[in-house]
mmCIF file of C-alpha atoms and ligand atoms in Angstrom:
data_model
loop_
_atom_site.group_PDB
_atom_site.id
_atom_site.type_symbol
_atom_site.label_atom_id
_atom_site.label_comp_id
_atom_site.label_asym_id
_atom_site.label_seq_id
_atom_site.Cartn_x
_atom_site.Cartn_y
_atom_site.Cartn_z
ATOM 1 C CA UNK R 86 26.071 -126.004 106.943
ATOM 2 C CA UNK R 87 27.336 -128.653 104.512
ATOM 3 C CA UNK R 88 27.819 -127.187 101.046
ATOM 4 C CA UNK R 89 28.693 -128.493 97.628
ATOM 5 C CA UNK R 90 31.752 -127.352 95.754
ATOM 6 C CA UNK R 91 30.645 -124.529 93.391
ATOM 7 C CA UNK R 92 32.178 -126.376 90.433
ATOM 8 C CA UNK R 93 29.256 -128.823 90.564
ATOM 9 C CA UNK R 94 26.609 -126.100 90.378
ATOM 10 C CA UNK R 95 25.367 -125.857 86.768
ATOM 11 C CA UNK R 96 24.501 -122.766 84.740
ATOM 12 C CA UNK R 97 21.212 -122.591 82.826
ATOM 13 C CA UNK R 98 23.075 -123.349 79.606
ATOM 14 C CA UNK R 99 24.638 -126.443 81.156
ATOM 15 C CA UNK R 100 21.225 -127.589 82.368
ATOM 16 C CA UNK R 101 19.892 -127.181 78.818
ATOM 17 C CA UNK R 102 22.728 -129.377 77.561
ATOM 18 C CA UNK R 103 21.902 -131.974 80.181
ATOM 19 C CA UNK R 104 18.270 -131.855 79.040
ATOM 20 C CA UNK R 105 19.399 -132.538 75.475
ATOM 21 C CA UNK R 106 21.426 -135.560 76.638
ATOM 22 C CA UNK R 107 18.547 -136.640 78.863
ATOM 23 C CA UNK R 108 16.152 -136.403 75.915
ATOM 24 C CA UNK R 109 18.248 -138.838 73.864
ATOM 25 C CA UNK R 110 18.559 -141.124 76.883
ATOM 26 C CA UNK R 111 14.768 -141.065 77.283
ATOM 27 C CA UNK R 112 14.267 -141.922 73.597
ATOM 28 C CA UNK R 113 16.484 -144.971 74.134
ATOM 29 C CA UNK R 114 14.542 -146.154 77.165
ATOM 30 C CA UNK R 115 11.170 -145.592 75.428
ATOM 31 C CA UNK R 116 12.328 -147.761 72.530
ATOM 32 C CA UNK R 117 13.745 -150.477 74.814
ATOM 33 C CA UNK R 118 10.422 -150.618 76.735
ATOM 34 C CA UNK R 119 8.663 -151.493 73.473
ATOM 35 C CA UNK R 120 11.186 -154.241 72.665
ATOM 36 C CA UNK R 121 11.021 -156.048 76.021
ATOM 37 C CA UNK R 122 9.346 -159.341 75.119
ATOM 38 C CA UNK R 123 9.960 -163.042 75.744
ATOM 39 C CA UNK R 124 12.789 -164.378 73.546
ATOM 40 C CA UNK R 125 14.636 -161.085 73.028
ATOM 41 C CA UNK R 126 18.281 -161.261 74.083
ATOM 42 C CA UNK R 127 19.701 -158.578 76.319
ATOM 43 C CA UNK R 128 22.521 -158.120 73.786
ATOM 44 C CA UNK R 129 19.967 -157.255 71.087
ATOM 45 C CA UNK R 130 18.497 -154.586 73.368
ATOM 46 C CA UNK R 131 21.984 -153.259 74.003
ATOM 47 C CA UNK R 132 22.784 -152.962 70.284
ATOM 48 C CA UNK R 133 19.560 -151.051 69.662
ATOM 49 C CA UNK R 134 20.376 -148.653 72.488
ATOM 50 C CA UNK R 135 23.869 -147.961 71.177
ATOM 51 C CA UNK R 136 22.542 -147.344 67.658
ATOM 52 C CA UNK R 137 19.969 -144.796 68.868
ATOM 53 C CA UNK R 138 22.551 -142.925 70.952
ATOM 54 C CA UNK R 139 25.102 -142.773 68.110
ATOM 55 C CA UNK R 140 22.432 -141.793 65.545
ATOM 56 C CA UNK R 141 21.760 -138.740 67.729
ATOM 57 C CA UNK R 142 25.459 -137.851 67.897
ATOM 58 C CA UNK R 143 25.845 -139.116 71.453
ATOM 59 C CA UNK R 144 28.222 -141.493 73.206
ATOM 60 C CA UNK R 145 27.126 -144.401 75.426
ATOM 61 C CA UNK R 146 28.348 -143.175 78.825
ATOM 62 C CA UNK R 147 28.601 -146.608 80.409
ATOM 63 C CA UNK R 148 30.774 -148.165 77.691
ATOM 64 C CA UNK R 149 34.345 -148.352 78.985
ATOM 65 C CA UNK R 150 33.322 -146.981 82.394
ATOM 66 C CA UNK R 151 36.084 -147.834 84.886
ATOM 67 C CA UNK R 152 35.411 -150.693 87.272
ATOM 68 C CA UNK R 153 36.894 -154.136 87.922
ATOM 69 C CA UNK R 154 37.377 -153.974 84.126
ATOM 70 C CA UNK R 155 35.991 -151.394 81.698
ATOM 71 C CA UNK R 156 32.213 -151.792 81.446
ATOM 72 C CA UNK R 157 31.594 -153.575 78.128
ATOM 73 C CA UNK R 158 28.136 -152.350 77.060
ATOM 74 C CA UNK R 159 25.753 -149.420 76.545
ATOM 75 C CA UNK R 160 23.030 -150.606 78.932
ATOM 76 C CA UNK R 161 23.004 -152.409 82.207
ATOM 77 C CA UNK R 162 20.211 -154.991 82.124
ATOM 78 C CA UNK R 163 19.439 -156.653 85.441
ATOM 79 C CA UNK R 164 16.901 -159.482 85.624
ATOM 80 C CA UNK R 165 14.863 -160.543 88.695
ATOM 81 C CA UNK R 166 17.289 -160.864 91.660
ATOM 82 C CA UNK R 167 19.860 -158.820 89.721
ATOM 83 C CA UNK R 168 19.529 -155.277 91.067
ATOM 84 C CA UNK R 169 21.969 -153.217 88.980
ATOM 85 C CA UNK R 170 24.950 -153.509 86.610
ATOM 86 C CA UNK R 171 23.836 -156.688 84.795
ATOM 87 C CA UNK R 172 25.903 -157.089 81.617
ATOM 88 C CA UNK R 173 23.999 -157.674 78.351
ATOM 89 C CA UNK R 174 24.606 -161.142 76.906
ATOM 90 C CA UNK R 175 22.945 -163.837 74.835
ATOM 91 C CA UNK R 176 20.491 -164.421 77.686
ATOM 92 C CA UNK R 177 16.917 -164.259 76.427
ATOM 93 C CA UNK R 178 14.132 -162.607 78.393
ATOM 94 C CA UNK R 179 11.472 -164.999 79.634
ATOM 95 C CA UNK R 180 7.767 -164.513 80.325
ATOM 96 C CA UNK R 181 7.406 -163.467 83.973
ATOM 97 C CA UNK R 182 10.891 -161.896 84.341
ATOM 98 C CA UNK R 183 11.202 -158.390 85.669
ATOM 99 C CA UNK R 184 13.905 -156.417 83.909
ATOM 100 C CA UNK R 185 15.718 -153.276 85.074
ATOM 101 C CA UNK R 186 17.352 -151.259 82.304
ATOM 102 C CA UNK R 187 19.749 -148.412 83.053
ATOM 103 C CA UNK R 188 21.291 -146.155 80.402
ATOM 104 C CA UNK R 189 23.618 -143.173 80.234
ATOM 105 C CA UNK R 190 24.072 -140.840 77.277
ATOM 106 C CA UNK R 191 26.832 -138.268 76.863
ATOM 107 C CA UNK R 192 25.967 -135.494 74.409
ATOM 108 C CA UNK R 193 28.102 -132.392 73.868
ATOM 109 C CA UNK R 194 29.993 -133.207 77.086
ATOM 110 C CA UNK R 195 26.932 -133.555 79.321
ATOM 111 C CA UNK R 196 25.291 -136.670 80.689
ATOM 112 C CA UNK R 197 21.773 -138.000 81.169
ATOM 113 C CA UNK R 198 21.357 -141.080 83.381
ATOM 114 C CA UNK R 199 18.028 -142.874 83.923
ATOM 115 C CA UNK R 200 16.521 -146.307 84.483
ATOM 116 C CA UNK R 201 13.234 -148.223 84.685
ATOM 117 C CA UNK R 202 11.960 -151.690 85.516
ATOM 118 C CA UNK R 203 9.393 -153.544 83.429
ATOM 119 C CA UNK R 204 7.799 -156.973 83.420
ATOM 120 C CA UNK R 205 8.175 -159.383 80.511
ATOM 121 C CA UNK R 206 4.682 -160.447 79.431
ATOM 122 C CA UNK R 207 2.525 -161.479 82.391
ATOM 123 C CA UNK R 208 4.271 -161.097 85.744
ATOM 124 C CA UNK R 209 3.247 -162.091 89.252
ATOM 125 C CA UNK R 210 1.600 -159.887 91.853
ATOM 126 C CA UNK R 211 4.806 -159.387 93.851
ATOM 127 C CA UNK R 212 6.703 -158.190 90.799
ATOM 128 C CA UNK R 213 3.959 -155.732 89.815
ATOM 129 C CA UNK R 214 3.742 -154.318 93.323
ATOM 130 C CA UNK R 215 7.519 -154.025 93.604
ATOM 131 C CA UNK R 216 7.773 -152.157 90.300
ATOM 132 C CA UNK R 217 4.955 -149.785 91.260
ATOM 133 C CA UNK R 218 6.396 -149.038 94.714
ATOM 134 C CA UNK R 219 9.884 -148.448 93.290
ATOM 135 C CA UNK R 220 8.550 -146.029 90.651
ATOM 136 C CA UNK R 221 6.447 -144.222 93.259
ATOM 137 C CA UNK R 222 9.451 -143.908 95.571
ATOM 138 C CA UNK R 223 11.412 -142.179 92.778
ATOM 139 C CA UNK R 224 8.699 -139.521 92.498
ATOM 140 C CA UNK R 225 8.431 -139.220 96.308
ATOM 141 C CA UNK R 226 12.137 -138.358 96.265
ATOM 142 C CA UNK R 227 11.824 -135.958 93.319
ATOM 143 C CA UNK R 228 8.974 -134.095 95.073
ATOM 144 C CA UNK R 229 11.445 -133.085 97.787
ATOM 145 C CA UNK R 230 13.693 -131.253 95.329
ATOM 146 C CA UNK R 231 13.516 -127.547 96.139
ATOM 147 C CA UNK R 232 16.202 -125.009 97.088
ATOM 148 C CA UNK R 233 16.596 -125.003 100.867
ATOM 149 C CA UNK R 234 15.519 -128.614 101.335
ATOM 150 C CA UNK R 235 18.127 -131.128 102.491
ATOM 151 C CA UNK R 236 19.366 -134.237 100.717
ATOM 152 C CA UNK R 237 18.137 -136.164 103.763
ATOM 153 C CA UNK R 238 14.586 -135.093 102.871
ATOM 154 C CA UNK R 239 14.961 -136.778 99.468
ATOM 155 C CA UNK R 240 16.553 -139.919 100.924
ATOM 156 C CA UNK R 241 14.037 -140.250 103.745
ATOM 157 C CA UNK R 242 11.036 -139.843 101.414
ATOM 158 C CA UNK R 243 12.302 -142.749 99.306
ATOM 159 C CA UNK R 244 13.131 -144.946 102.289
ATOM 160 C CA UNK R 245 9.824 -144.311 104.030
ATOM 161 C CA UNK R 246 7.744 -145.209 100.980
ATOM 162 C CA UNK R 247 9.748 -148.379 100.283
ATOM 163 C CA UNK R 248 9.744 -149.583 103.879
ATOM 164 C CA UNK R 249 5.989 -148.896 104.253
ATOM 165 C CA UNK R 250 5.538 -151.811 101.867
ATOM 166 C CA UNK R 251 7.967 -154.054 103.782
ATOM 167 C CA UNK R 252 10.673 -153.711 101.132
ATOM 168 C CA UNK R 253 14.327 -152.764 101.560
ATOM 169 C CA UNK R 254 16.823 -150.257 100.154
ATOM 170 C CA UNK R 255 20.510 -151.126 99.717
ATOM 171 C CA UNK R 256 23.109 -149.364 101.829
ATOM 172 C CA UNK R 257 26.102 -149.574 99.471
ATOM 173 C CA UNK R 258 24.530 -148.315 96.263
ATOM 174 C CA UNK R 259 23.228 -144.752 95.967
ATOM 175 C CA UNK R 260 22.215 -141.997 93.609
ATOM 176 C CA UNK R 261 24.733 -139.290 92.812
ATOM 177 C CA UNK R 262 25.464 -135.901 91.380
ATOM 178 C CA UNK R 263 25.570 -135.979 87.565
ATOM 179 C CA UNK R 264 26.533 -133.574 84.804
ATOM 180 C CA UNK R 265 29.952 -133.447 83.169
ATOM 181 C CA UNK R 266 30.792 -136.737 84.865
ATOM 182 C CA UNK R 267 28.413 -139.623 85.440
ATOM 183 C CA UNK R 268 29.282 -139.693 89.130
ATOM 184 C CA UNK R 269 29.810 -136.304 90.742
ATOM 185 C CA UNK R 270 29.321 -135.352 94.366
ATOM 186 C CA UNK R 271 27.121 -135.612 96.333
ATOM 187 C CA UNK R 272 26.052 -139.203 96.992
ATOM 188 C CA UNK R 273 22.266 -139.495 97.151
ATOM 189 C CA UNK R 274 21.425 -142.437 99.410
ATOM 190 C CA UNK R 275 18.016 -144.123 99.354
ATOM 191 C CA UNK R 276 17.909 -143.913 103.162
ATOM 192 C CA UNK R 277 18.316 -140.916 105.422
ATOM 193 C CA UNK R 278 16.963 -138.525 107.995
ATOM 194 C CA UNK R 279 14.790 -135.507 107.098
ATOM 195 C CA UNK R 280 16.515 -132.169 107.629
ATOM 196 C CA UNK R 281 20.006 -133.676 107.467
ATOM 197 C CA UNK R 282 22.758 -133.571 104.865
ATOM 198 C CA UNK R 283 23.555 -131.157 102.077
ATOM 199 C CA UNK R 284 21.222 -128.205 101.523
ATOM 200 C CA UNK R 285 19.816 -128.223 97.976
ATOM 201 C CA UNK R 286 20.702 -125.209 95.890
ATOM 202 C CA UNK R 287 19.568 -123.951 92.478
ATOM 203 C CA UNK R 288 21.767 -125.447 89.755
ATOM 204 C CA UNK R 289 22.517 -128.720 91.501
ATOM 205 C CA UNK R 290 21.943 -131.728 89.245
ATOM 206 C CA UNK R 291 21.475 -135.140 90.804
ATOM 207 C CA UNK R 292 20.545 -138.645 89.724
ATOM 208 C CA UNK R 293 17.906 -140.007 92.081
ATOM 209 C CA UNK R 294 17.754 -143.778 91.825
ATOM 210 C CA UNK R 295 15.812 -145.942 94.234
ATOM 211 C CA UNK R 296 16.913 -149.560 94.127
ATOM 212 C CA UNK R 297 14.476 -151.778 95.996
ATOM 213 C CA UNK R 298 14.784 -155.362 97.234
ATOM 214 C CA UNK R 299 11.897 -157.555 98.389
ATOM 215 C CA UNK R 300 13.646 -159.625 101.061
ATOM 216 C CA UNK R 301 16.781 -157.935 102.390
ATOM 217 C CA UNK R 302 18.909 -154.801 102.128
ATOM 218 C CA UNK R 303 21.969 -157.003 101.592
ATOM 219 C CA UNK R 304 23.548 -157.431 98.187
ATOM 220 C CA UNK R 305 26.416 -159.332 96.646
ATOM 221 C CA UNK R 306 28.385 -159.110 93.424
ATOM 222 C CA UNK R 307 28.469 -162.021 90.944
ATOM 223 C CA UNK R 308 31.709 -163.521 89.634
ATOM 224 C CA UNK R 309 31.512 -161.287 86.535
ATOM 225 C CA UNK R 310 32.499 -158.564 89.060
ATOM 226 C CA UNK R 311 29.787 -156.150 87.883
ATOM 227 C CA UNK R 312 26.343 -157.667 88.439
ATOM 228 C CA UNK R 313 24.869 -156.833 91.846
ATOM 229 C CA UNK R 314 22.163 -159.199 93.158
ATOM 230 C CA UNK R 315 20.028 -159.383 96.290
ATOM 231 C CA UNK R 316 21.867 -161.558 98.829
ATOM 232 C CA UNK R 317 18.734 -163.718 99.308
ATOM 233 C CA UNK R 318 17.903 -163.863 95.565
ATOM 234 C CA UNK R 319 14.634 -162.012 96.145
ATOM 235 C CA UNK R 320 13.224 -159.772 93.391
ATOM 236 C CA UNK R 321 14.619 -156.266 92.920
ATOM 237 C CA UNK R 322 13.658 -153.158 90.947
ATOM 238 C CA UNK R 323 15.316 -149.861 89.996
ATOM 239 C CA UNK R 324 14.110 -146.486 88.716
ATOM 240 C CA UNK R 325 16.160 -143.386 88.034
ATOM 241 C CA UNK R 326 15.911 -139.835 86.724
ATOM 242 C CA UNK R 327 18.529 -137.099 86.481
ATOM 243 C CA UNK R 328 16.978 -133.988 88.045
ATOM 244 C CA UNK R 329 17.996 -130.325 88.315
ATOM 245 C CA UNK R 330 17.186 -128.153 91.316
ATOM 246 C CA UNK R 331 15.498 -124.987 90.008
ATOM 247 C CA UNK R 332 13.963 -122.041 91.857
ATOM 248 C CA UNK R 333 10.542 -123.531 91.062
ATOM 249 C CA UNK R 334 11.361 -127.069 92.193
ATOM 250 C CA UNK R 335 12.512 -130.203 90.389
ATOM 251 C CA UNK R 336 13.203 -130.259 86.657
ATOM 252 C CA UNK R 337 13.407 -133.831 85.351
ATOM 253 C CA UNK R 338 16.181 -133.827 82.742
ATOM 254 C CA UNK R 339 15.825 -137.398 81.475
ATOM 255 C CA UNK R 340 12.486 -137.247 79.736
ATOM 256 C CA UNK R 341 11.460 -136.914 76.132
ATOM 257 C CA UNK R 342 11.260 -133.190 75.335
ATOM 258 C CA UNK R 343 8.070 -132.090 73.621
ATOM 259 C CA UNK R 344 9.040 -130.427 70.350
HETATM 260 MG MG1 MG O 137 21.841 -145.066 85.912
HETATM 261 MG MG1 MG O 138 22.967 -143.290 88.214
#
């Protein structure tokens, strides 16, 4: 049986800390959803996100994240054919764009990581369907989270839902363990075989993040060395939640906590 190093299994206290970080991350995304409108620059959205995180005593997890060069912003904002890792800039959102926003918050040493895709004003039928299917595939994956299930059950549930609609999942970009680091083991692919891979265990915390492309599973990276686009420039979408495996099933960590 494949097992995960015990150091990545979280205690209940650690899971509570991740929920607190996830709560702040969710507040950021809720605010950004309201601000997505034609004419808003992605840099303005990024500044708002950083302010909210810092006002809550958190640190933007993505800022300075190692890569080709340290990641320069709080959010990744990826528009239309951009799938993930788009860098905020002076670019203004336009009516009809579909925008994927990903955010990470570190609070008290623990991380929440989540993402959504939203249309700007009126969007076309393909964009609406893509966003809906991508969101649904996230919850199809989350439903599989239970001790004793395999990671392959999560991956396959996502892949099956996406491919039922004729869409594609990337091969090189995956979900991941999350907690004290943004990327911990294991990798959580958006494709897989039921009953295969790591066995889920209480206290595991993973970021499930379906990325979905309309025309191809192939991607390429732009000359800024961060932004990942669909190789055929077809539309893409991305949803993500950080989730803990509990005895009772999935606990979504990156949502606004009712007080
Ligand atoms: Mg993310
Ligand atoms: Mg992630």
